[in-house]
Coordinates of C-alpha atoms in Angstrom, one line a residue:
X16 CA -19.9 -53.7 -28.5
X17 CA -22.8 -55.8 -29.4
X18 CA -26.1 -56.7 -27.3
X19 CA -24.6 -60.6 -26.3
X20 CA -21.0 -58.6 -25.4
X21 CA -22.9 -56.1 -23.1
X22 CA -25.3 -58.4 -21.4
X23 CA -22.3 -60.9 -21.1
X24 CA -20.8 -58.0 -19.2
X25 CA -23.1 -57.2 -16.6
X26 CA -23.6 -60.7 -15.7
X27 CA -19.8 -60.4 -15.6
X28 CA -20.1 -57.4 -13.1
X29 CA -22.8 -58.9 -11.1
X30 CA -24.9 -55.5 -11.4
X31 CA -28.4 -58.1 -11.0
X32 CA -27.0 -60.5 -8.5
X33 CA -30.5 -61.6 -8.2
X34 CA -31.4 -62.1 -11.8
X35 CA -34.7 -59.7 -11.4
X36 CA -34.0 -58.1 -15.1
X37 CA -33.3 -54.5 -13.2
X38 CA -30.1 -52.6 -12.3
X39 CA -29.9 -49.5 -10.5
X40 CA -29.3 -46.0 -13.1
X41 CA -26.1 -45.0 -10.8
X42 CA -24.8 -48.2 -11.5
X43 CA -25.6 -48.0 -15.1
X44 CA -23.8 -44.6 -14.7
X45 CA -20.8 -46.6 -13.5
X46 CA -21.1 -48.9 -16.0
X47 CA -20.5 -46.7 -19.5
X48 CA -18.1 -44.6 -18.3
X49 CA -15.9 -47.2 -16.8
X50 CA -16.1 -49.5 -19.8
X51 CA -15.5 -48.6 -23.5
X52 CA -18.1 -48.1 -25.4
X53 CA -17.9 -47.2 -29.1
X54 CA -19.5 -43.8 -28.4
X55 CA -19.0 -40.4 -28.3
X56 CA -19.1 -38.7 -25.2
X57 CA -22.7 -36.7 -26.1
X58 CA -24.2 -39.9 -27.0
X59 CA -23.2 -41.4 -23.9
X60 CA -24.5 -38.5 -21.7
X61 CA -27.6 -38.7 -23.8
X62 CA -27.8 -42.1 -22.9
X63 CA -27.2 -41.5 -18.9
X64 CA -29.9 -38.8 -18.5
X65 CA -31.8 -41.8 -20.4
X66 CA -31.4 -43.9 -17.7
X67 CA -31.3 -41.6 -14.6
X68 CA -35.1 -40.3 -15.4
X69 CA -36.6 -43.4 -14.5
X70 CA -38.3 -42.6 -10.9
X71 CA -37.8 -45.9 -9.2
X72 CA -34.1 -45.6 -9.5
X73 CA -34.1 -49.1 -11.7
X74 CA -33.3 -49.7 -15.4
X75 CA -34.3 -53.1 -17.4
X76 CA -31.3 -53.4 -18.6
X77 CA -32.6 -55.3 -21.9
X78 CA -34.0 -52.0 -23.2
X79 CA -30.4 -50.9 -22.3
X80 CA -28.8 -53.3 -24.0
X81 CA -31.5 -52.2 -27.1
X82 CA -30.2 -48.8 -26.2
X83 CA -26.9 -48.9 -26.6
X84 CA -26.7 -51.3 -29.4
X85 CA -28.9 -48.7 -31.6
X86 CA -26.3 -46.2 -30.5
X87 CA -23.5 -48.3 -31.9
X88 CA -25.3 -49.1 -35.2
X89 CA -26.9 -46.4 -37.5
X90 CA -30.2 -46.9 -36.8
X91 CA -32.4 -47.0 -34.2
X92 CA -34.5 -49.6 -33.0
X93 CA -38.8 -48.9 -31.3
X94 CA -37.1 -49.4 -28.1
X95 CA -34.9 -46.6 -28.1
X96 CA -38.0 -44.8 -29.5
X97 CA -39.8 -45.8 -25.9
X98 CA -37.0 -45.0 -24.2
X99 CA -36.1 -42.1 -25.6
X100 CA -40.3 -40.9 -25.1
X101 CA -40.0 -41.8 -21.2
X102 CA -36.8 -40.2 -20.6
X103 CA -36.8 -37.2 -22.7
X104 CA -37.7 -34.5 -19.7
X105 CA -33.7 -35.8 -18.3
X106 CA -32.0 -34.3 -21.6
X107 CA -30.5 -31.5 -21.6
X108 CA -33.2 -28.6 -22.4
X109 CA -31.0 -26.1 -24.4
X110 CA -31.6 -26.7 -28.1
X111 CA -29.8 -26.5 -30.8
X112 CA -30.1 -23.1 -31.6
X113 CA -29.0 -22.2 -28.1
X114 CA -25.6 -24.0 -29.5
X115 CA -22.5 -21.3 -28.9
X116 CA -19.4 -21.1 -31.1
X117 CA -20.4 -23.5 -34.3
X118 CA -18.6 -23.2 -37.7
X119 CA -20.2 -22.3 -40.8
X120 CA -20.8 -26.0 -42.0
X121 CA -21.9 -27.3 -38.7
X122 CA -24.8 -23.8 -38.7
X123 CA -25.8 -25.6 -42.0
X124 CA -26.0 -29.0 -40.4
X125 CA -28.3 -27.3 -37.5
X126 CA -30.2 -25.5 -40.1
X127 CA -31.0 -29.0 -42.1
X128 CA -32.2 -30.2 -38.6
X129 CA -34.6 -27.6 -37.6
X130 CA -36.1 -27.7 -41.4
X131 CA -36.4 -31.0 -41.8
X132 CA -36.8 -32.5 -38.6
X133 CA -40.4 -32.3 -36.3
X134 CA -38.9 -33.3 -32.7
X135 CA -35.8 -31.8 -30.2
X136 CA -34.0 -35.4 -29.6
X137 CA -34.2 -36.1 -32.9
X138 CA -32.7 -33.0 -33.9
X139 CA -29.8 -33.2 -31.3
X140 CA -29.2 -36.7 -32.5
X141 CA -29.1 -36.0 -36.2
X142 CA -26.5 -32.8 -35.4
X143 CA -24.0 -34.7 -33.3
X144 CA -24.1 -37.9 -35.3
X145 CA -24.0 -36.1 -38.8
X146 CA -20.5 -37.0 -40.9
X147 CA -20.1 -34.9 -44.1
X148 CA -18.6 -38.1 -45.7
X149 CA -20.5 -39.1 -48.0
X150 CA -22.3 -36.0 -48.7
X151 CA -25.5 -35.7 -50.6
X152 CA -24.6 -36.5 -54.7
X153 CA -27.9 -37.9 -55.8
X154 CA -29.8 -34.8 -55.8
X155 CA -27.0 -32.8 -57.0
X156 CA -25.7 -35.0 -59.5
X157 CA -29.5 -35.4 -61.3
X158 CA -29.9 -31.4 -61.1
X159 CA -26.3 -30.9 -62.8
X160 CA -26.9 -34.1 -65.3
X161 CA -30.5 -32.2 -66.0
X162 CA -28.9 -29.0 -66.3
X163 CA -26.0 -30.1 -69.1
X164 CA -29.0 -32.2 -71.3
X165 CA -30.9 -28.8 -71.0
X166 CA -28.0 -27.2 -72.4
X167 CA -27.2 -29.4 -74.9
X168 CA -30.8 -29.4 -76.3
X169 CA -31.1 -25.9 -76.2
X170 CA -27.7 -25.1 -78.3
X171 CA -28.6 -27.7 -80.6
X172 CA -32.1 -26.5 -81.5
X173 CA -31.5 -22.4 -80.7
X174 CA -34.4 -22.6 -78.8
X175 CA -34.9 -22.4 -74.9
X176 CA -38.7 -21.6 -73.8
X177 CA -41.2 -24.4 -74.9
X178 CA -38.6 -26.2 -76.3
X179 CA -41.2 -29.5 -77.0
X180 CA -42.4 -27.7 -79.9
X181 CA -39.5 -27.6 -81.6
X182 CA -40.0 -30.9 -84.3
X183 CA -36.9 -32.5 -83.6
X184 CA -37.1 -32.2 -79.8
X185 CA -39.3 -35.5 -79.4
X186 CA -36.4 -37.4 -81.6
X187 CA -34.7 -37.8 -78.4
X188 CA -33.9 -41.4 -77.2
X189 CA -34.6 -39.6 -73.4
X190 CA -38.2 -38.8 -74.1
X191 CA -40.8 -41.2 -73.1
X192 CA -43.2 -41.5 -75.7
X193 CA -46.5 -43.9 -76.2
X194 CA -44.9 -44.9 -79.3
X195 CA -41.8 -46.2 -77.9
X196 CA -42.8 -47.8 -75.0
X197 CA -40.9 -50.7 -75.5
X198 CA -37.9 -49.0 -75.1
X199 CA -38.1 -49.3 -71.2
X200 CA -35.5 -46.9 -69.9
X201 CA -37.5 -43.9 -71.4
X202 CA -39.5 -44.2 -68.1
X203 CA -37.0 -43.0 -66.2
X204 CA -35.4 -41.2 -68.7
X205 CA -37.1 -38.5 -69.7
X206 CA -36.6 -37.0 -66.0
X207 CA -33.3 -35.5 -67.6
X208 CA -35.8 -33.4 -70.7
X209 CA -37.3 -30.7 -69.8
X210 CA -40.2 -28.5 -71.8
X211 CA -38.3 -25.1 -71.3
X212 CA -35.9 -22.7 -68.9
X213 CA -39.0 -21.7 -66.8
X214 CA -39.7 -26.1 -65.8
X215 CA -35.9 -26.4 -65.6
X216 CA -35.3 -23.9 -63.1
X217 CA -38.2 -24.5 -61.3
X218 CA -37.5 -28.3 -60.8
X219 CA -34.0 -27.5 -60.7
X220 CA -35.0 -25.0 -57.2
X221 CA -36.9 -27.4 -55.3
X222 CA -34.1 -30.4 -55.7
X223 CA -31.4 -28.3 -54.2
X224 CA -33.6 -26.7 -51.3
X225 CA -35.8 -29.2 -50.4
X226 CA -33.8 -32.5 -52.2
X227 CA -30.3 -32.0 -50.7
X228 CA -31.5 -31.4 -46.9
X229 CA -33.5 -34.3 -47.1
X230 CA -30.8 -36.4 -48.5
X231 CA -28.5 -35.0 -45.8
X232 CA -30.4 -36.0 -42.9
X233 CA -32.5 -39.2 -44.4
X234 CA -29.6 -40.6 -46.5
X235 CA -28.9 -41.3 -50.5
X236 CA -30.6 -45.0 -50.4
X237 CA -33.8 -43.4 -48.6
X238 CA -34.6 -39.9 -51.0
X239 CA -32.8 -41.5 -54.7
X240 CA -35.4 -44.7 -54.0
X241 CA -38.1 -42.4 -53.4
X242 CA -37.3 -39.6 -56.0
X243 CA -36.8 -42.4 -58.8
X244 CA -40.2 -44.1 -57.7
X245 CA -41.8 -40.7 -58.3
X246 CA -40.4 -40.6 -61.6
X247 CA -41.3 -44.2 -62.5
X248 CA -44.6 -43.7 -61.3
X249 CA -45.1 -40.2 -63.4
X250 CA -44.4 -41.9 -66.6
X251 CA -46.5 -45.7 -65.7
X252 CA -49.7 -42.7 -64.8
X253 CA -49.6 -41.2 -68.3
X254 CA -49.3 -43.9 -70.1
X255 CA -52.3 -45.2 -68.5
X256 CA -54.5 -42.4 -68.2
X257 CA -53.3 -40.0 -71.2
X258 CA -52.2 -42.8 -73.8
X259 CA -51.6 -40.2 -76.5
X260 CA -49.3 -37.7 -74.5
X261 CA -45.1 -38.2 -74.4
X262 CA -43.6 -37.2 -70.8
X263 CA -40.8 -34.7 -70.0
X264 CA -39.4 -33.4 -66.9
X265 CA -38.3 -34.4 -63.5
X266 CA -41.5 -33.2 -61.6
X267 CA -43.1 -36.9 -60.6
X268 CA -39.7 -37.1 -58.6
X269 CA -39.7 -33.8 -57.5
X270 CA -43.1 -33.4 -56.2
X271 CA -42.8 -37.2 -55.0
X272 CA -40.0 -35.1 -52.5
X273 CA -42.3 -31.8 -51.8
X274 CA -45.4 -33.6 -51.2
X275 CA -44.1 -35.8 -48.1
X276 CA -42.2 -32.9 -46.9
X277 CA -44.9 -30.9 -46.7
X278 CA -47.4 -33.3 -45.5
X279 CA -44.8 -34.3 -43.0
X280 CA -44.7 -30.7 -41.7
X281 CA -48.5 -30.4 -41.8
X282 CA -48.6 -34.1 -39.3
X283 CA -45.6 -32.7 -37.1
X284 CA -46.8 -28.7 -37.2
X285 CA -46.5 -28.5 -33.4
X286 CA -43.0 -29.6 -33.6
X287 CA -41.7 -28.4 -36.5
X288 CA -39.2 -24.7 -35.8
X289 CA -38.9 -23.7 -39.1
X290 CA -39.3 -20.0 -39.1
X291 CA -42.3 -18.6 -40.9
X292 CA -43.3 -22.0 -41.4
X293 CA -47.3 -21.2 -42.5
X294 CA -45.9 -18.4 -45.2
X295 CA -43.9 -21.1 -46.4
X296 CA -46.5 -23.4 -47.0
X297 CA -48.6 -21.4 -48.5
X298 CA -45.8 -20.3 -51.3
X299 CA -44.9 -23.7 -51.5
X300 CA -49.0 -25.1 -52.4
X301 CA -49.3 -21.7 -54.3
X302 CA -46.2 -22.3 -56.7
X303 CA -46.6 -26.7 -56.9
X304 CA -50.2 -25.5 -58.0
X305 CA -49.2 -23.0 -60.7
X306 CA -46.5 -25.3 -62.4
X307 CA -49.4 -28.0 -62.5
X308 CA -52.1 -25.8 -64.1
X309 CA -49.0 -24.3 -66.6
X310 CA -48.9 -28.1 -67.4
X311 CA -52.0 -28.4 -68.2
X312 CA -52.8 -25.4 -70.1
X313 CA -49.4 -27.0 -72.2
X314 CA -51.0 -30.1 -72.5
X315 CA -54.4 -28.8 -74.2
X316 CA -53.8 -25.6 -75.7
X317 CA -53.3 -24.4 -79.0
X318 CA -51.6 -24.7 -81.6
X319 CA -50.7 -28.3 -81.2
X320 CA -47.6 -29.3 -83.5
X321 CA -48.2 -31.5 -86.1
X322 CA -46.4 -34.1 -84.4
X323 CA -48.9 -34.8 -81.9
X324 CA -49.9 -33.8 -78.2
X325 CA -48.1 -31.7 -75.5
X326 CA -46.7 -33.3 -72.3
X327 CA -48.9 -34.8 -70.3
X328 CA -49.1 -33.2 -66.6
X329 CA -50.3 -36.1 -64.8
X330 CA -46.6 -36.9 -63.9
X331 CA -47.1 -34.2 -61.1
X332 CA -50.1 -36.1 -59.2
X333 CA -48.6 -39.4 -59.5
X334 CA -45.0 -37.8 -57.9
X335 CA -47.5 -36.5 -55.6
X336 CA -49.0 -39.6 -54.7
X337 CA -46.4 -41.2 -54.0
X338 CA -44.7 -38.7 -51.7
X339 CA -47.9 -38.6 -49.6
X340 CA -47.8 -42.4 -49.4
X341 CA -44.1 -43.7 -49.8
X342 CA -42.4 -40.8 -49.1
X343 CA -44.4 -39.9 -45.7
X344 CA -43.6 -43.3 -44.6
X345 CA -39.9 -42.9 -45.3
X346 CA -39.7 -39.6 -43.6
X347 CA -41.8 -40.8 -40.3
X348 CA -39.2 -43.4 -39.6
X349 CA -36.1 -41.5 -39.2
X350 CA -33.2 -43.4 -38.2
X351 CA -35.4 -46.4 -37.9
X352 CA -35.7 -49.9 -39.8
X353 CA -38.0 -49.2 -42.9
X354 CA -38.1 -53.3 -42.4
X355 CA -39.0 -53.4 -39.2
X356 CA -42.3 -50.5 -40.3
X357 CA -45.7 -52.6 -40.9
X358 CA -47.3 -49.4 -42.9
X359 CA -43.9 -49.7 -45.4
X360 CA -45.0 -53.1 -46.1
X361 CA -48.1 -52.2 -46.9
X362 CA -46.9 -49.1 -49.3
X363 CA -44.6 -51.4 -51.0
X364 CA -47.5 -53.6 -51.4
X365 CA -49.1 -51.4 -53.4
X366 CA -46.9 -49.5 -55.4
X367 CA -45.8 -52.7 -56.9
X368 CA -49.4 -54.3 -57.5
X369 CA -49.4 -50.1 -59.0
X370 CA -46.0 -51.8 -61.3
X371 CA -47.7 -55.0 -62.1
X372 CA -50.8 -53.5 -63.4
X373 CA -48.8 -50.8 -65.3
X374 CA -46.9 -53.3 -67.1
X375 CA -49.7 -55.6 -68.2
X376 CA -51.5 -52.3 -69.2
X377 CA -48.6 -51.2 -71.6
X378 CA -48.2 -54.5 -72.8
X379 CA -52.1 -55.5 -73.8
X380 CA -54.3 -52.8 -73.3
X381 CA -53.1 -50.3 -76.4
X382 CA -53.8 -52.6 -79.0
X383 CA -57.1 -53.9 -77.1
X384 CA -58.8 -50.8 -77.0
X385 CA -57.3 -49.8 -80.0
X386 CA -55.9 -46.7 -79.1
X387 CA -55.0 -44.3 -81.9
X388 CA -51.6 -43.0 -80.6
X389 CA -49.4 -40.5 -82.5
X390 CA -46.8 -42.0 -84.5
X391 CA -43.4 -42.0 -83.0
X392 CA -40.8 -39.2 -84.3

């Protein structure tokens, strides 16, 4: 049922004989559970305890019809957001974790909830809308596709820790390196390379514990756009502020993910039930901080191999960025129209004036300021 079929059906009823925009909540009540609606039966008790809060006993039933429409669709629009804020003392007050009897899968699916997400009603929405169809591939798909290159790399050049300064190791057509910058797709690429076991595994961590819940409750559109911007974004940084240095690794996606979860919890503290939540920062800042100053002792220490510089580590601050910007954005409008947010706008705005600039920069700047880059293997 669509807004024009709903509003055509309480004119129908005559439930505002009087056309005054209002109809009483216990005729409401009447309403959705003598009609069919496309809804489950939590969804439409959700929505009746919606409508019975209101104190004067009167619902406009345009932010109804607004109600129930976002029920029916996937997302939801500012108005159920209002009403949702004005009625939320009528839902039920047990929460999730008070939940008797749930299956394994479904203790998972309330887990992902109460880590990811700051606020109760969202929570209870997430858990009782949640389908395991499709379930989240992109993150698992780039850790296994990471994983098997890793592999690959490592039995071909018998060597697994540092693996970059092995000579043939920047030969790869994955590797983005200032010399081959024309080859476009190594900007994405060389998220599948990694320097050793110790970058892998780390990288390879945070995807599955912090990339798959995300996925899960924001969807694979919302985390695989912002994990690839990281990426893009990684490789577009060093190549404008470390021209001689090649690029490995998935961390400007992975830290693109980390950073707007964390500053997500940080903005939603209050609401956020995650147990031990503060220890859990803390680890988190403590280890994103250590692989960053591991990259950079990589990038500048010796002995350098003869074929040029290290991996740059500026990938990690431009994921990081982006996360903060984009990917706080993205995880601030649950189940709501990215289109319909004026502050995504504004981030798209600038990440692709960010695109624009990185492009003319690749294409004109090397050979203006003459930059003495290291051949390319």
């Amino acid at each position: 049922m669509d807004r024009s079929s709903l509003l055509q059906l309480i004119q129908e009823q005559q439930l505002d004989p009087e056309n005054t925009g209002f109809i009483g909540a216990d005729t409401f009540a009447g309403l959705v559970h003598s009609h069919e609606l496309p809804l489950d039966p939590t969804k439409l008790d959700m929505l009746v305890a919606l409508a019975q809060s209101n104190e004067r006993g009167q619902v406009c039933y345009q932010e109804l019809v607004d109600l129930v429409s976002a029920m029916i669709s996937s997302k939801r629009s500012s108005s159920f957001k209002r009403a949702i804020a004005n009625g939320q003392r009528a839902l039920p007050r047990d929460g999730l974790l008070d939940e008797p009897g749930l299956g394994i899968y479904k203790r998972f699916v309330r887990y992902v909830a109460y880590e990811i997400l700051p606020c109760e009603v969202d929570r209870r929405w997430y858990f009782y809308r949640h389908r395991s169809c499709p379930p989240p591939v992109f993150m698992a798909s780039v850790t296994l596709a990471q994983i098997i290159v890793f592999l690959c790399y490592g039995a071909r050049l018998n060597k697994w820790v540092l693996q970059t300064y092995h000579p043939e190791y920047m030969k790869s057509p994955l590797v983005y390196h200032p010399g081959h910058r024309a080859r476009a797709w190594r900007f994405l690429t060389y998220m599948f390379m990694h320097v050793g076991l110790e970058q892998l595994g780390f990288n390879a961590l945070l995807q599955l514990m912090i990339g798959v819940p995300l996925e899960m409750v924001h969807g694979v559109l919302r985390i695989s756009l912002l994990y690839l911007a990281g990426v893009l974004a990684g490789s577009l940084t060093v190549s404008i502020t470390d021209m001689r240095a090649p690029v490995v690794g998935g961390s400007g996606g992975v830290y693109a993910l980390c950073s707007a979860h964390l500053a997500n919890v940080v903005m939603n503290w209050a609401g956020m039930r995650c147990p031990y939540k503060l220890l859990r920062m803390v680890l988190a800042l403590v280890c994103m901080s250590s692989e960053v100053g591991r990259a950079v002792w990589l990038r500048f220490s010796p002995p350098l191999p003869a074929s040029g510089p290290q991996p740059s580590f500026m990938a990690h601050l431009a994921g990081a960025v982006v996360g903060v910007s984009m990917g706080l954005t993205i995880l601030r409008s649950y189940e709501e129209r990215l289109r319909d947010q004026c502050g995504w706008w504004v981030v798209l705005l600038a990440y692709g004036t960010f695109l624009l600039f990185a492009i003319f920069w690749n294409v004109f700047a090397y050979d203006l300021l003459g930059a003495d880059i290291p051949p390319p293997p």
